[in-house]
Short mmCIF file of C-alpha atoms in Angstrom, two decimals:
data_model
loop_
_atom_site.label_atom_id
_atom_site.label_comp_id
_atom_site.label_asym_id
_atom_site.label_seq_id
_atom_site.Cartn_x
_atom_site.Cartn_y
_atom_site.Cartn_z
CA UNK A 19 0.00 0.00 0.00
CA UNK A 20 2.85 2.42 0.70
CA UNK A 21 3.93 2.20 -2.95
CA UNK A 22 0.50 1.66 -4.51
CA UNK A 23 -1.00 4.88 -3.11
CA UNK A 24 1.57 7.33 -4.59
CA UNK A 25 1.60 5.57 -7.95
CA UNK A 26 -2.20 5.62 -8.19
CA UNK A 27 -2.38 9.28 -7.18
CA UNK A 28 0.36 10.31 -9.62
CA UNK A 29 -1.55 8.61 -12.42
CA UNK A 30 -4.73 10.34 -11.25
CA UNK A 31 -3.04 13.76 -11.35
CA UNK A 32 -1.79 13.10 -14.89
CA UNK A 33 -5.27 12.12 -16.08
CA UNK A 34 -6.80 15.14 -14.31
CA UNK A 35 -4.46 17.45 -16.18
CA UNK A 36 -5.34 15.87 -19.52
CA UNK A 37 -9.07 16.23 -18.81
CA UNK A 38 -8.74 19.81 -17.58
CA UNK A 39 -9.70 19.02 -13.98
CA UNK A 40 -8.14 21.52 -11.58
CA UNK A 41 -7.20 21.11 -7.94
CA UNK A 42 -10.11 22.63 -6.03
CA UNK A 43 -12.28 21.80 -3.05
CA UNK A 44 -14.39 19.23 -4.89
CA UNK A 45 -11.54 17.46 -6.66
CA UNK A 46 -9.50 17.34 -3.44
CA UNK A 47 -12.53 15.93 -1.62
CA UNK A 48 -12.73 13.26 -4.30
CA UNK A 49 -9.04 12.46 -3.80
CA UNK A 50 -9.54 12.12 -0.05
CA UNK A 51 -12.37 9.67 -0.63
CA UNK A 52 -10.38 7.84 -3.30
CA UNK A 53 -7.39 7.26 -1.01
CA UNK A 54 -9.54 4.92 1.07
CA UNK A 55 -10.44 2.97 -2.06
CA UNK A 56 -6.80 2.81 -3.17
CA UNK A 57 -5.69 1.52 0.23
CA UNK A 58 -8.43 -1.11 0.29
CA UNK A 59 -7.46 -2.49 -3.12
CA UNK A 60 -3.82 -2.88 -2.13
CA UNK A 61 -4.63 -4.35 1.29
CA UNK A 62 -6.98 -6.96 -0.19
CA UNK A 63 -4.18 -8.32 -2.37
CA UNK A 64 -1.43 -8.23 0.25
CA UNK A 65 -3.55 -9.72 3.04
CA UNK A 66 -4.73 -12.58 0.87
CA UNK A 67 -1.18 -13.39 -0.27
CA UNK A 68 0.07 -13.32 3.33
CA UNK A 69 -2.74 -15.66 4.40
CA UNK A 70 -1.83 -18.18 1.73
CA UNK A 71 1.88 -17.95 2.56
CA UNK A 72 1.02 -18.70 6.19
CA UNK A 73 -0.80 -21.82 4.97
CA UNK A 74 2.46 -23.13 3.46
CA UNK A 75 2.47 -21.92 -0.14
CA UNK A 76 5.49 -20.23 -1.66
CA UNK A 77 5.19 -16.49 -2.33
CA UNK A 78 4.85 -17.04 -6.08
CA UNK A 79 2.20 -19.76 -5.68
CA UNK A 80 0.38 -17.71 -3.06
CA UNK A 81 0.30 -14.71 -5.38
CA UNK A 82 -1.14 -16.73 -8.28
CA UNK A 83 -3.84 -18.25 -6.09
CA UNK A 84 -4.64 -14.95 -4.39
CA UNK A 85 -5.20 -13.20 -7.69
CA UNK A 86 -7.43 -16.05 -8.85
CA UNK A 87 -9.52 -15.51 -5.72
CA UNK A 88 -9.74 -11.71 -5.51
CA UNK A 89 -8.96 -10.51 -9.05
CA UNK A 90 -12.54 -10.70 -10.28
CA UNK A 91 -13.78 -9.07 -7.08
CA UNK A 92 -11.45 -6.11 -7.58
CA UNK A 93 -12.65 -5.64 -11.15
CA UNK A 94 -16.30 -5.92 -10.11
CA UNK A 95 -15.82 -3.34 -7.35
CA UNK A 96 -14.23 -0.92 -9.80
CA UNK A 97 -17.05 -1.33 -12.30
CA UNK A 98 -19.65 -0.70 -9.58
CA UNK A 99 -17.91 2.49 -8.43
CA UNK A 100 -17.60 3.73 -12.01
CA UNK A 101 -21.28 2.97 -12.61
CA UNK A 102 -22.17 5.02 -9.52
CA UNK A 103 -20.02 8.11 -10.09
CA UNK A 104 -19.57 8.49 -13.85
CA UNK A 105 -23.29 9.19 -14.60
CA UNK A 106 -23.09 12.30 -12.40
CA UNK A 107 -20.76 13.80 -15.02
CA UNK A 108 -23.72 14.07 -17.38
CA UNK A 109 -26.01 15.93 -14.95
CA UNK A 110 -27.07 19.15 -16.74
CA UNK A 111 -26.88 22.65 -15.32
CA UNK A 112 -24.90 24.04 -12.42
CA UNK A 113 -25.32 20.82 -10.41
CA UNK A 114 -23.46 18.89 -13.07
CA UNK A 115 -20.65 21.45 -13.07
CA UNK A 116 -20.26 21.00 -9.33
CA UNK A 117 -20.19 17.21 -9.29
CA UNK A 118 -18.34 16.66 -12.56
CA UNK A 119 -14.81 17.06 -11.22
CA UNK A 120 -15.66 15.17 -8.03
CA UNK A 121 -16.97 12.19 -10.00
CA UNK A 122 -14.11 12.20 -12.50
CA UNK A 123 -11.50 12.27 -9.74
CA UNK A 124 -12.97 9.25 -7.97
CA UNK A 125 -13.49 7.28 -11.19
CA UNK A 126 -9.96 7.94 -12.47
CA UNK A 127 -8.27 7.11 -9.17
CA UNK A 128 -10.32 3.92 -8.86
CA UNK A 129 -9.24 2.75 -12.32
CA UNK A 130 -5.57 3.42 -11.58
CA UNK A 131 -5.87 1.74 -8.19
CA UNK A 132 -7.35 -1.39 -9.73
CA UNK A 133 -4.67 -1.48 -12.41
CA UNK A 134 -1.92 -1.23 -9.78
CA UNK A 135 -3.60 -3.88 -7.63
CA UNK A 136 -3.78 -6.29 -10.56
CA UNK A 137 -0.22 -5.71 -11.80
CA UNK A 138 2.28 -4.06 -9.47
CA UNK A 139 0.97 -5.29 -6.11
CA UNK A 140 1.04 -9.02 -7.06
CA UNK A 141 4.53 -8.66 -8.53
CA UNK A 142 5.82 -7.00 -5.37
CA UNK A 143 4.14 -9.65 -3.21
CA UNK A 144 5.84 -12.45 -5.15
CA UNK A 145 9.23 -10.77 -4.87
CA UNK A 146 9.20 -9.21 -1.40
CA UNK A 147 6.94 -11.27 0.85
CA UNK A 148 8.60 -14.12 2.72
CA UNK A 149 7.38 -16.73 5.18
CA UNK A 150 7.74 -15.70 8.82
CA UNK A 151 10.41 -18.31 9.53
CA UNK A 152 12.42 -17.58 6.38
CA UNK A 153 15.90 -16.17 6.72
CA UNK A 154 16.01 -12.46 6.00
CA UNK A 155 18.41 -10.94 3.54
CA UNK A 156 20.67 -7.97 4.29
CA UNK A 157 18.03 -5.42 3.28
CA UNK A 158 15.43 -7.04 5.51
CA UNK A 159 17.81 -6.99 8.46
CA UNK A 160 18.54 -3.30 7.95
CA UNK A 161 14.84 -2.44 7.74
CA UNK A 162 14.12 -4.49 10.86
CA UNK A 163 16.94 -2.77 12.75
CA UNK A 164 15.79 0.74 11.77
CA UNK A 165 12.01 0.39 11.94
CA UNK A 166 11.53 -2.78 13.98
CA UNK A 167 11.02 -0.94 17.26
CA UNK A 168 8.19 1.10 15.75
CA UNK A 169 6.35 -1.84 14.18
CA UNK A 170 6.70 -3.98 17.30
CA UNK A 171 5.30 -1.18 19.44
CA UNK A 172 2.50 -0.56 16.98
CA UNK A 173 1.59 -4.26 16.89
CA UNK A 174 1.44 -4.42 20.69
CA UNK A 175 -0.77 -1.33 20.81
CA UNK A 176 -3.00 -2.71 18.06
CA UNK A 177 -3.36 -6.06 19.85
CA UNK A 178 -4.34 -4.35 23.11
CA UNK A 179 -6.86 -2.14 21.33
CA UNK A 180 -8.32 -5.11 19.45
CA UNK A 181 -8.72 -7.10 22.67
CA UNK A 182 -10.49 -4.20 24.39
CA UNK A 183 -12.78 -3.73 21.40
CA UNK A 184 -13.58 -7.46 21.26
CA UNK A 185 -14.35 -7.50 24.99
CA UNK A 186 -16.74 -4.55 24.67
CA UNK A 187 -18.52 -6.07 21.68
CA UNK A 188 -18.87 -9.47 23.36
CA UNK A 189 -20.53 -7.84 26.36
CA UNK A 190 -22.84 -5.70 24.25
CA UNK A 191 -23.98 -8.78 22.34
CA UNK A 192 -25.19 -10.30 25.60
CA UNK A 193 -27.31 -7.22 26.27
CA UNK A 194 -28.99 -6.68 22.93
CA UNK A 195 -31.54 -4.28 24.43
CA UNK A 196 -28.79 -1.83 25.36
CA UNK A 197 -27.38 -1.95 21.83
CA UNK A 198 -30.85 -1.39 20.38
CA UNK A 199 -31.44 1.62 22.64
CA UNK A 200 -28.08 3.11 21.67
CA UNK A 201 -28.88 2.56 18.00
CA UNK A 202 -32.27 4.27 18.30
CA UNK A 203 -30.62 7.12 20.20
CA UNK A 204 -28.11 7.60 17.40
CA UNK A 205 -30.93 7.67 14.84
CA UNK A 206 -32.77 10.34 16.84
CA UNK A 207 -29.59 12.40 17.23
CA UNK A 208 -28.95 12.13 13.49
CA UNK A 209 -32.49 13.24 12.68
CA UNK A 210 -32.17 16.18 15.07
CA UNK A 211 -28.80 17.17 13.58
CA UNK A 212 -30.30 17.27 10.08
CA UNK A 213 -32.68 19.96 11.31
CA UNK A 214 -29.80 22.12 12.54
CA UNK A 215 -27.82 22.03 9.30
CA UNK A 216 -28.92 24.48 6.56
CA UNK A 217 -30.42 22.67 3.60
CA UNK A 218 -30.52 23.53 -0.08
CA UNK A 219 -28.33 23.31 -3.14
CA UNK A 220 -25.91 25.95 -1.80
CA UNK A 221 -27.25 26.99 1.64
CA UNK A 222 -26.22 30.43 2.95
CA UNK A 223 -23.22 30.48 5.24
CA UNK A 224 -21.64 33.00 7.58
CA UNK A 225 -18.55 34.10 5.66
CA UNK A 226 -17.51 36.62 8.33
CA UNK A 227 -18.35 39.78 6.38
CA UNK A 228 -21.23 41.61 4.69
CA UNK A 229 -21.28 43.58 1.43
CA UNK A 230 -23.34 46.77 1.06
CA UNK A 231 -23.90 47.85 -2.54
CA UNK A 232 -24.74 51.53 -3.09
CA UNK A 233 -26.26 52.83 -6.31
CA UNK A 234 -26.92 56.55 -6.90
CA UNK A 235 -28.87 57.99 -9.86
CA UNK A 236 -27.14 58.24 -13.22
CA UNK A 237 -24.99 61.34 -13.50
CA UNK A 238 -24.22 61.57 -9.78
CA UNK A 239 -20.74 62.89 -9.12
CA UNK A 240 -18.04 60.95 -7.32
CA UNK A 241 -18.02 63.45 -4.45
CA UNK A 242 -21.73 62.94 -3.89
CA UNK A 243 -21.22 59.19 -3.98
CA UNK A 244 -18.41 59.50 -1.44
CA UNK A 245 -20.67 61.36 1.01
CA UNK A 246 -23.27 58.58 0.88
CA UNK A 247 -20.54 55.94 1.19
CA UNK A 248 -19.18 57.53 4.35
CA UNK A 249 -22.68 57.73 5.80
CA UNK A 250 -23.27 54.01 5.14
CA UNK A 251 -19.87 53.10 6.56
CA UNK A 252 -20.61 55.10 9.71
CA UNK A 253 -23.97 53.39 10.16
CA UNK A 254 -22.46 49.96 9.55
CA UNK A 255 -19.68 50.51 12.05
CA UNK A 256 -22.23 51.12 14.82
CA UNK A 257 -24.12 47.85 14.25
CA UNK A 258 -23.56 45.31 17.01
CA UNK A 259 -21.44 42.48 15.64
CA UNK A 260 -19.63 44.52 12.98
CA UNK A 261 -15.89 44.86 13.63
CA UNK A 262 -15.25 47.81 11.30
CA UNK A 263 -16.23 49.14 7.89
CA UNK A 264 -14.41 49.89 4.65
CA UNK A 265 -16.13 51.98 1.98
CA UNK A 266 -14.98 52.40 -1.61
CA UNK A 267 -16.66 55.11 -3.67
CA UNK A 268 -16.68 54.69 -7.43
CA UNK A 269 -16.71 50.88 -7.38
CA UNK A 270 -19.94 49.04 -8.19
CA UNK A 271 -20.84 46.44 -5.57
CA UNK A 272 -22.71 44.26 -8.06
CA UNK A 273 -20.37 44.23 -11.05
CA UNK A 274 -17.14 45.41 -9.35
CA UNK A 275 -16.52 47.83 -12.18
CA UNK A 276 -15.57 51.51 -11.99
CA UNK A 277 -18.62 53.78 -11.86
CA UNK A 278 -18.80 57.29 -10.31
CA UNK A 279 -22.40 56.85 -9.17
CA UNK A 280 -21.82 53.51 -7.42
CA UNK A 281 -20.02 52.40 -4.28
CA UNK A 282 -19.48 49.37 -2.12
CA UNK A 283 -18.91 49.01 1.62
CA UNK A 284 -17.35 45.93 3.19
CA UNK A 285 -18.28 45.18 6.78
CA UNK A 286 -16.06 42.54 8.42
CA UNK A 287 -17.83 40.91 11.35
CA UNK A 288 -16.60 39.97 14.79
CA UNK A 289 -15.68 36.39 15.57
CA UNK A 290 -18.68 34.09 15.15
CA UNK A 291 -18.29 32.58 18.64
CA UNK A 292 -18.29 36.02 20.27
CA UNK A 293 -21.35 37.07 18.27
CA UNK A 294 -23.17 33.84 19.12
CA UNK A 295 -22.93 34.64 22.84
CA UNK A 296 -24.94 37.82 22.20
CA UNK A 297 -27.31 36.20 19.71
CA UNK A 298 -25.88 38.18 16.79
CA UNK A 299 -25.89 35.90 13.79
CA UNK A 300 -25.58 36.91 10.15
CA UNK A 301 -29.33 37.27 9.61
CA UNK A 302 -29.87 39.64 12.54
CA UNK A 303 -26.93 41.82 11.48
CA UNK A 304 -28.22 42.05 7.91
CA UNK A 305 -31.72 42.89 9.17
CA UNK A 306 -30.36 45.72 11.35
CA UNK A 307 -28.27 47.06 8.46
CA UNK A 308 -31.27 47.15 6.14
CA UNK A 309 -33.36 48.88 8.80
CA UNK A 310 -30.74 51.55 9.54
CA UNK A 311 -29.83 52.26 5.91
CA UNK A 312 -33.48 52.56 4.84
CA UNK A 313 -33.42 56.19 6.01
CA UNK A 314 -30.86 57.13 3.33
CA UNK A 315 -32.89 58.47 0.41
CA UNK A 316 -30.01 59.59 -1.79
CA UNK A 317 -29.28 56.12 -3.14
CA UNK A 318 -30.50 52.56 -3.51
CA UNK A 319 -28.77 50.43 -0.90
CA UNK A 320 -28.57 46.64 -1.02
CA UNK A 321 -27.20 44.61 1.89
CA UNK A 322 -25.79 41.38 0.48
CA UNK A 323 -24.52 38.27 2.24
CA UNK A 324 -21.52 36.95 0.28
CA UNK A 325 -22.24 33.66 -1.50
CA UNK A 326 -20.71 30.46 -0.07
CA UNK A 327 -19.15 29.75 -3.47
CA UNK A 328 -17.50 32.64 -5.26
CA UNK A 329 -19.11 33.50 -8.55
CA UNK A 330 -22.44 31.91 -7.62
CA UNK A 331 -24.75 34.32 -5.84
CA UNK A 332 -27.94 36.31 -6.14
CA UNK A 333 -26.20 39.60 -6.84
CA UNK A 334 -24.99 40.59 -10.27
CA UNK A 335 -25.43 42.94 -13.17
CA UNK A 336 -24.12 44.01 -16.52
CA UNK A 337 -23.22 47.13 -18.46
CA UNK A 338 -23.99 47.81 -22.08
CA UNK A 339 -22.17 50.31 -24.30
CA UNK A 340 -23.51 51.61 -27.62
CA UNK A 341 -21.01 52.86 -30.18
CA UNK A 342 -22.20 55.91 -32.13
CA UNK A 343 -20.83 55.12 -35.58
CA UNK A 344 -22.52 58.09 -37.32
CA UNK A 345 -21.84 60.75 -34.68
CA UNK A 346 -25.54 61.51 -34.20
CA UNK A 347 -25.18 62.00 -30.45
CA UNK A 348 -27.46 60.91 -27.60
CA UNK A 349 -30.47 62.85 -28.90
#
């Protein structure tokens, strides 16, 4: 497994680059999930070969028999995983764009893992694995001298932990009612937790700051916009839960383009834990901001919670320019 994991991941990175998949939150999440699959494939082969060697077969014979036993199972598992994840690539719309890289990462890493488990892992088992009573070569003696203390300590710790776990399970089996009560309690806790977590395709999240977009009438000067911006920044700085305010006159808060009659104010919030003690969550702060800025009649003011995923939000806009080819003017 120590060698199979890096090789499988390197192959996955190469395929990701060819397919245009970038390293982002979703692809990295897919890699994290895929590492467990890669480890399982390698362990299945090695464990089965070791079992057959312990039964008296030579490493080469044990490897041949082990692959006859688990080879088809590895291929079937890979096909099942591909059948589960690959169809999500063809989901239309924004949902498909989200899950496409996640699904491709898992499918690619699974294919490489299976290939390594069917080729490299058996070859290494036949060459490197030895019976327990076999005489070790010079390399084996060096490895045992350098790392033996760690593996012996780990094995002792693992044996103690396994014995404790087995003792607990054997006692719980005798009292099935207790196990059933614990299971029902976990189901209730899970159901209750689902109610606490925001639901939706991209549920709103507390990003630690609020955006206030300011739009004055067309033709408003930059100095007039700056006066309104300072007024909004002053109001925002007095709201409970707001750490400080930063106003930028001449920058549109919806399109982030230069415009003399637009402005944007950023309001970083205090630490979420400190605000929670006073009952000041994101919704209450936004509600207070909208209430306080409603008295400003010089401009249209929009208080916006930043989207959880950049580039995907409810705020936006566009500008259109018309080129006067004939010089006729605005009239």
